[in-house]
PDB file of C-alpha atoms in Angstrom:
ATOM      1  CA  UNK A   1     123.895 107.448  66.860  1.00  0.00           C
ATOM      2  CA  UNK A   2     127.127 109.564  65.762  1.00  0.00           C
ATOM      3  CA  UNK A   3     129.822 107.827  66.745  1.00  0.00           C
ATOM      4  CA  UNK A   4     132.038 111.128  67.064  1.00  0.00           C
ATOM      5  CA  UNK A   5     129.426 113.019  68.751  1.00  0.00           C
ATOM      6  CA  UNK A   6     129.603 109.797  71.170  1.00  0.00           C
ATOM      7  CA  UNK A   7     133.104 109.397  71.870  1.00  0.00           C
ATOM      8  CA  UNK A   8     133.657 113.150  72.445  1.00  0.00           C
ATOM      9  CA  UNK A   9     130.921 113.441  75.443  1.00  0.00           C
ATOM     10  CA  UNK A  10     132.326 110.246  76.791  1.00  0.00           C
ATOM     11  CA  UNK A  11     136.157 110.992  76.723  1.00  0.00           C
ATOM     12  CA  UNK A  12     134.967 114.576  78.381  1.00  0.00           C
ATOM     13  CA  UNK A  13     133.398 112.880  81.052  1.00  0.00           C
ATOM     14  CA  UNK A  14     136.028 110.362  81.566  1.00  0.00           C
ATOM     15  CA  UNK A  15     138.516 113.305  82.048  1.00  0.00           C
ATOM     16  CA  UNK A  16     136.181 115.079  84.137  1.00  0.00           C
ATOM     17  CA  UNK A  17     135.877 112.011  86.435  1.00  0.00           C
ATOM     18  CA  UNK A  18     139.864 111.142  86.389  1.00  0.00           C
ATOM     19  CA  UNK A  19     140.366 115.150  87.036  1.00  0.00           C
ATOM     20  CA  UNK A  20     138.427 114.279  90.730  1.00  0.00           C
ATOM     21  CA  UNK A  21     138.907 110.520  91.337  1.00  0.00           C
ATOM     22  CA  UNK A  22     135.968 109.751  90.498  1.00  0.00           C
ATOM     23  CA  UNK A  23     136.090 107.365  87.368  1.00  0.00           C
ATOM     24  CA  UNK A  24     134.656 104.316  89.233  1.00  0.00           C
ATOM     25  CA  UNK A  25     131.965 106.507  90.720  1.00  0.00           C
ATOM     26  CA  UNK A  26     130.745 108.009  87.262  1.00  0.00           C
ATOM     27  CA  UNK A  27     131.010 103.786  86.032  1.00  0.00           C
ATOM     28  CA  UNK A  28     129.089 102.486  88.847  1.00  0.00           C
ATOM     29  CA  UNK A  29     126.403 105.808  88.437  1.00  0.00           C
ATOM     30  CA  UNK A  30     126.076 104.914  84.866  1.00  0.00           C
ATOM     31  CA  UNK A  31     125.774 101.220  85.037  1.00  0.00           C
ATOM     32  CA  UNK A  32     122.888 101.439  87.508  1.00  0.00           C
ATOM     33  CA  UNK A  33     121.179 104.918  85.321  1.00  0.00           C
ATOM     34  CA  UNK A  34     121.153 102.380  82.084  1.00  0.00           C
ATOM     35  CA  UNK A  35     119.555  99.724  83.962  1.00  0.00           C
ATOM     36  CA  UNK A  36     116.853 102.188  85.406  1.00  0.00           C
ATOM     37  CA  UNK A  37     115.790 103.801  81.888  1.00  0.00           C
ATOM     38  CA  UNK A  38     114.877 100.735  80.774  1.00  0.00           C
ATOM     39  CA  UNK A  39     113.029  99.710  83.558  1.00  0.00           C
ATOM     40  CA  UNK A  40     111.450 102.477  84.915  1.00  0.00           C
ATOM     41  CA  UNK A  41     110.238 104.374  81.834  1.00  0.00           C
ATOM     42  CA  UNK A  42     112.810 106.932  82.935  1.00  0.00           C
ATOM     43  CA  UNK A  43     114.252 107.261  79.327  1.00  0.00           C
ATOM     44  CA  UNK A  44     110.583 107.790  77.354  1.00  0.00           C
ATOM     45  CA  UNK A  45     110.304 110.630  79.491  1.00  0.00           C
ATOM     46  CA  UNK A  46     113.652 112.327  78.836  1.00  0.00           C
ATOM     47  CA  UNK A  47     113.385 112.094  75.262  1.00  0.00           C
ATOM     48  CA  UNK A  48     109.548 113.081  75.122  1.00  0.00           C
ATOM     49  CA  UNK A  49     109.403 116.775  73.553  1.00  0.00           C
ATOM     50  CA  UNK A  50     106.148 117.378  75.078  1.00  0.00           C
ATOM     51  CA  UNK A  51     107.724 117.652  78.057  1.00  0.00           C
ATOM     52  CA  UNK A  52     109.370 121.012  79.155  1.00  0.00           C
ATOM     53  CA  UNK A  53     112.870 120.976  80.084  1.00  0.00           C
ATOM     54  CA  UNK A  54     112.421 122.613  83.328  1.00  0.00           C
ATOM     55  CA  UNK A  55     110.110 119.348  84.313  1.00  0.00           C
ATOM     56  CA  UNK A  56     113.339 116.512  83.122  1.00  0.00           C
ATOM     57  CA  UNK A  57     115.851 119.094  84.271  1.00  0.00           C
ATOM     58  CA  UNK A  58     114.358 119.145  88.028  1.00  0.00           C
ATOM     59  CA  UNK A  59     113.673 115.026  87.723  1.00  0.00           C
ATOM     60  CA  UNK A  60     117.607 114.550  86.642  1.00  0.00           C
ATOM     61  CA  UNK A  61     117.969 117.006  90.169  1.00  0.00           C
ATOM     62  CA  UNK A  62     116.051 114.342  91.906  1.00  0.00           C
ATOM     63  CA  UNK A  63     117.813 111.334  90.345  1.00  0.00           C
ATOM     64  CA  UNK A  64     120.829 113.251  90.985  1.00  0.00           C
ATOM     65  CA  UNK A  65     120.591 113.090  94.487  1.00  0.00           C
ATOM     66  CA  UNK A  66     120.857 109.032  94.016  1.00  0.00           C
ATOM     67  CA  UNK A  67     124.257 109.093  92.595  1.00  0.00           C
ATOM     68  CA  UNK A  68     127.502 108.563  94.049  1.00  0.00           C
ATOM     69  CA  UNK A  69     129.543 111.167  92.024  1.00  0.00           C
ATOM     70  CA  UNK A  70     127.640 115.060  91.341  1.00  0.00           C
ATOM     71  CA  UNK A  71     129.971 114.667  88.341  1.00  0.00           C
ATOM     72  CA  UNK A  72     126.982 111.927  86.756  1.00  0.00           C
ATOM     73  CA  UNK A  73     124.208 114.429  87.848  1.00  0.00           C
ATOM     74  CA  UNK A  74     125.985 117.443  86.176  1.00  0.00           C
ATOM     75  CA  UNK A  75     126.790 115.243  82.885  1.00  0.00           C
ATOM     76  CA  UNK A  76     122.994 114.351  82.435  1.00  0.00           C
ATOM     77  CA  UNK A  77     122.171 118.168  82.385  1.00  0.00           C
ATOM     78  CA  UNK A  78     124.915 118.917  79.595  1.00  0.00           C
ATOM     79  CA  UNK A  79     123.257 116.368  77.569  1.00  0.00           C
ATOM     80  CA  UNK A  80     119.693 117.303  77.876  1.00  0.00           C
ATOM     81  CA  UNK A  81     120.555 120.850  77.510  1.00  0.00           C
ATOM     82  CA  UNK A  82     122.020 119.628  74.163  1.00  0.00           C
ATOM     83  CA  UNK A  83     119.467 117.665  72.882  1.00  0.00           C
ATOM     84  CA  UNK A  84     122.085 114.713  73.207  1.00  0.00           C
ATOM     85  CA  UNK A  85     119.961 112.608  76.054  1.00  0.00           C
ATOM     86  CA  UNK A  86     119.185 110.116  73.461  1.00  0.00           C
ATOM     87  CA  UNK A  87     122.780 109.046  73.431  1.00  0.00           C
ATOM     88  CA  UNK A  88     122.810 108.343  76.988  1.00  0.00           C
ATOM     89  CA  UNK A  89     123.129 104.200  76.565  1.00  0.00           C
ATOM     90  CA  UNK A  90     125.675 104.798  74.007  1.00  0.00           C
ATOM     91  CA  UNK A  91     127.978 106.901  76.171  1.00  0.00           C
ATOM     92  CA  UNK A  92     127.010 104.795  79.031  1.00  0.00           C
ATOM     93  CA  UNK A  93     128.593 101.391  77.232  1.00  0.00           C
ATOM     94  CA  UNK A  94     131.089 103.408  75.685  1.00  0.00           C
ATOM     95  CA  UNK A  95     132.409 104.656  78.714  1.00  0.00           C
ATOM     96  CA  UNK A  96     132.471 101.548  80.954  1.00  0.00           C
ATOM     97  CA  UNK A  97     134.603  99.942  78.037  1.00  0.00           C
ATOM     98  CA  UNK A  98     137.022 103.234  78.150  1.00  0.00           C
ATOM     99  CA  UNK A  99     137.109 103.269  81.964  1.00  0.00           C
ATOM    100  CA  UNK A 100     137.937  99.321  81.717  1.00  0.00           C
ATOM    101  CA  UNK A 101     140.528  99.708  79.253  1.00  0.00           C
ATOM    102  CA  UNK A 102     142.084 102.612  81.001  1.00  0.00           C
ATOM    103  CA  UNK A 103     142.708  99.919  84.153  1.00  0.00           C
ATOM    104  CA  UNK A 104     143.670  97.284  82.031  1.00  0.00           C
ATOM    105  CA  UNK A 105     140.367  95.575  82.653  1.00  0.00           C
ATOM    106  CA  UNK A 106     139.047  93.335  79.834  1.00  0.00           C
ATOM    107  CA  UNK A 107     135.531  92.481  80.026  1.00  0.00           C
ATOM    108  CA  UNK A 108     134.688  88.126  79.051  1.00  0.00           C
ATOM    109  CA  UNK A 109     131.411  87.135  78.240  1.00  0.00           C
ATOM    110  CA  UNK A 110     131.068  83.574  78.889  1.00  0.00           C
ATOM    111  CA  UNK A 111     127.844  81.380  77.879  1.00  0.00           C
ATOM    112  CA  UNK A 112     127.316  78.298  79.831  1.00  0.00           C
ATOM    113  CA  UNK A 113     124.684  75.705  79.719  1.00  0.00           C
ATOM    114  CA  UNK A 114     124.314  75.712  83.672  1.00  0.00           C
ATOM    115  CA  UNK A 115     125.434  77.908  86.693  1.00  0.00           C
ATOM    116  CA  UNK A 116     129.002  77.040  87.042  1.00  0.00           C
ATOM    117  CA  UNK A 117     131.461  76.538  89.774  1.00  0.00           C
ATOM    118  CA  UNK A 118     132.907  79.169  91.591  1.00  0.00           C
ATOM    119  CA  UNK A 119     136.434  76.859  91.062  1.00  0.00           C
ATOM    120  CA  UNK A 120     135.189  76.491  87.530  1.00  0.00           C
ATOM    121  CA  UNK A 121     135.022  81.033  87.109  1.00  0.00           C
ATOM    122  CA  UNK A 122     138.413  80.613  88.956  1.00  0.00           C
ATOM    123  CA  UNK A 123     140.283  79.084  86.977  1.00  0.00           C
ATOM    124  CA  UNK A 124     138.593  80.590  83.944  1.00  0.00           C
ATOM    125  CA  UNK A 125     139.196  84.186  84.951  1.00  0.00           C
ATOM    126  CA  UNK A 126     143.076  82.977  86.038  1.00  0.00           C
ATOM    127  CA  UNK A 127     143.551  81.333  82.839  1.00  0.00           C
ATOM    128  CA  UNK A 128     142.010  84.324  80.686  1.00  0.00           C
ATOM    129  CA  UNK A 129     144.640  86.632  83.028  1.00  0.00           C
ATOM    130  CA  UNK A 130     147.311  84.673  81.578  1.00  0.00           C
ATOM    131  CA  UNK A 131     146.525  84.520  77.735  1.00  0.00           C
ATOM    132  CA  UNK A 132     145.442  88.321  77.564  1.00  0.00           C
ATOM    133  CA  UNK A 133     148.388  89.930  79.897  1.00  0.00           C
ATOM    134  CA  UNK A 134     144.855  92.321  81.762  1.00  0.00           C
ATOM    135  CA  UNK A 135     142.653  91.737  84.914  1.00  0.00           C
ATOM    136  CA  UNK A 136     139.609  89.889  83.505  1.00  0.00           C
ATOM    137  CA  UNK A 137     136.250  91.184  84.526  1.00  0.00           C
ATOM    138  CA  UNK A 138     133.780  87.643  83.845  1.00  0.00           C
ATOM    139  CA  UNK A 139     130.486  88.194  82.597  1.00  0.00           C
ATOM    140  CA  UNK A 140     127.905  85.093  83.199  1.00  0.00           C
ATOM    141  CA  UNK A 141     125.325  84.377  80.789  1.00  0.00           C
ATOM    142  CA  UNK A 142     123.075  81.067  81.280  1.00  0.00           C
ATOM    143  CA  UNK A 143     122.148  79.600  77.592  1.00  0.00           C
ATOM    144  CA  UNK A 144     120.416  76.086  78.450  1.00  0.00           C
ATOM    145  CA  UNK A 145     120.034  75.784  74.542  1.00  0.00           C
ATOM    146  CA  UNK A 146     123.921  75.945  74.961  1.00  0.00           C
ATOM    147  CA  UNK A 147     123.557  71.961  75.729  1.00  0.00           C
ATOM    148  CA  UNK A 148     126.825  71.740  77.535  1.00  0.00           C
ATOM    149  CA  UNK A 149     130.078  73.627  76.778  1.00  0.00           C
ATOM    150  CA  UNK A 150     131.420  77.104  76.902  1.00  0.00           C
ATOM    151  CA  UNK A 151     131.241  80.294  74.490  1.00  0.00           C
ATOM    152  CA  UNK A 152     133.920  83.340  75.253  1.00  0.00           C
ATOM    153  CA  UNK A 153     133.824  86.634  74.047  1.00  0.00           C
ATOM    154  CA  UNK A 154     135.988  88.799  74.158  1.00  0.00           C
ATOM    155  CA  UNK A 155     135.761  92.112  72.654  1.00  0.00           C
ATOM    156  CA  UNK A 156     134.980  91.217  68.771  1.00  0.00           C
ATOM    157  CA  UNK A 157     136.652  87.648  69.363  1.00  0.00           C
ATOM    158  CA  UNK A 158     133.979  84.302  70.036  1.00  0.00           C
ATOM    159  CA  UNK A 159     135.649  81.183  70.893  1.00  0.00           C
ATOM    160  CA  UNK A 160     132.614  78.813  70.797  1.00  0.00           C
ATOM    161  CA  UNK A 161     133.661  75.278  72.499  1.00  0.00           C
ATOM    162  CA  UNK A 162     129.730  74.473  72.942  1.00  0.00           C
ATOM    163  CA  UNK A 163     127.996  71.242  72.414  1.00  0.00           C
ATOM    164  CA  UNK A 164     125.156  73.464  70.413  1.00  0.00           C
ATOM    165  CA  UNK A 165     127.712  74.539  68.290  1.00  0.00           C
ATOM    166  CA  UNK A 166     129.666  71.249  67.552  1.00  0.00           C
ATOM    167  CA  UNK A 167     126.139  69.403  67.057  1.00  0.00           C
ATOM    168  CA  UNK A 168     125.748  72.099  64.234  1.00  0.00           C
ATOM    169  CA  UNK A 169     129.238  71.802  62.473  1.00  0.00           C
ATOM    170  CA  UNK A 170     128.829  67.826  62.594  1.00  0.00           C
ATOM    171  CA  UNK A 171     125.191  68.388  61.324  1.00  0.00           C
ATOM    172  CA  UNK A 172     126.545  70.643  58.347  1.00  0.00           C
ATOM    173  CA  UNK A 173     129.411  67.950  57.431  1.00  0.00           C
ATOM    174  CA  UNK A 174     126.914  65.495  57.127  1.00  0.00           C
ATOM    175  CA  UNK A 175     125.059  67.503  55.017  1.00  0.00           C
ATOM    176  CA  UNK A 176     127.804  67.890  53.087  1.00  0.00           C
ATOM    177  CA  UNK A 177     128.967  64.383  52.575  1.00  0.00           C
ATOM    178  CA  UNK A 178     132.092  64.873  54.164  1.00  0.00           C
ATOM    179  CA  UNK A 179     131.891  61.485  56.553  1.00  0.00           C
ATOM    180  CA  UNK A 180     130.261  59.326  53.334  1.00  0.00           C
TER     181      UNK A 180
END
């Protein structure tokens, strides 16, 4: 994956979307198309050569017809028509976190040990609105191995407050005779 290649079909797209309103249409299309390539083998067949590119070009018609924005449909024949359909996941995550930053949304993944309280993700998400200044969109992970706890991350930054994680540090200072 080229980075460069990436960032320049995904900022073109984002403009393209902004140009008609329809940046949380294109997010919502994408989110749900990344999901589905995955599952439904959708993404094999794309990239297979030995299929002709009339046969994926009148599928990506079909799946077009699916999406909320013509914009998404239009965007997936651009990139199969430039051999680029392999970066489709790439663009996809890239431009969720572009669209997010661009409404001063910043995305928190949070590891728990069990499903948490909606008063518990309350406070959370009005606490993590406070520290970082931007709407917080939470993202809910369930890690029994977690033990007990809670693990943020946000963007490249982990704040790991789990009782996994403090069983391991205590575990190392033994090891390291530094409670002899």
């Amino acid at each position: 994956m080229d980075p460069v290649i990436t960032d320049r079909y995904v900022k073109a797209l984002l403009s393209a979307a902004t140009n008609l309103s329809h940046q949380k249409l294109v997010e919502q299309d994408l989110t749900s198309l990344k999901i589905e390539l995955h599952r439904s083998g959708l993404k094999s067949f794309l990239e297979n050569p030995r299929y002709p590119l009339v046969i994926k070009l009148r599928a990506i018609q079909k799946i077009g017809e699916l999406f909320s924005s013509s914009l998404t449909k239009n965007f997936l024949k651009i990139l199969l028509l430039h051999s680029r359909i392999g970066l489709l996941e790439y663009i996809s995550e890239r431009y969720v976190e572009l669209y997010r930053e661009s409404k001063g949304i910043i995305l928190c993944k949070i590891s728990l040990a069990k499903d948490p309280t909606q008063k518990f993700l309350d406070q959370i998400e009005k606490e993590l609105k406070r520290i970082t200044g931007k709407s917080v969109e939470l993202q809910i992970k369930i890690d029994p191995s977690l033990l007990g706890g809670i693990r943020l991350k946000i963007k490249n930054n982990v704040l790991d407050g789990t009782y996994r994680r403090n069983i391991e540090l205590m575990k190392d200072r033994l090891l390291e005779g530094q409670y002899t």
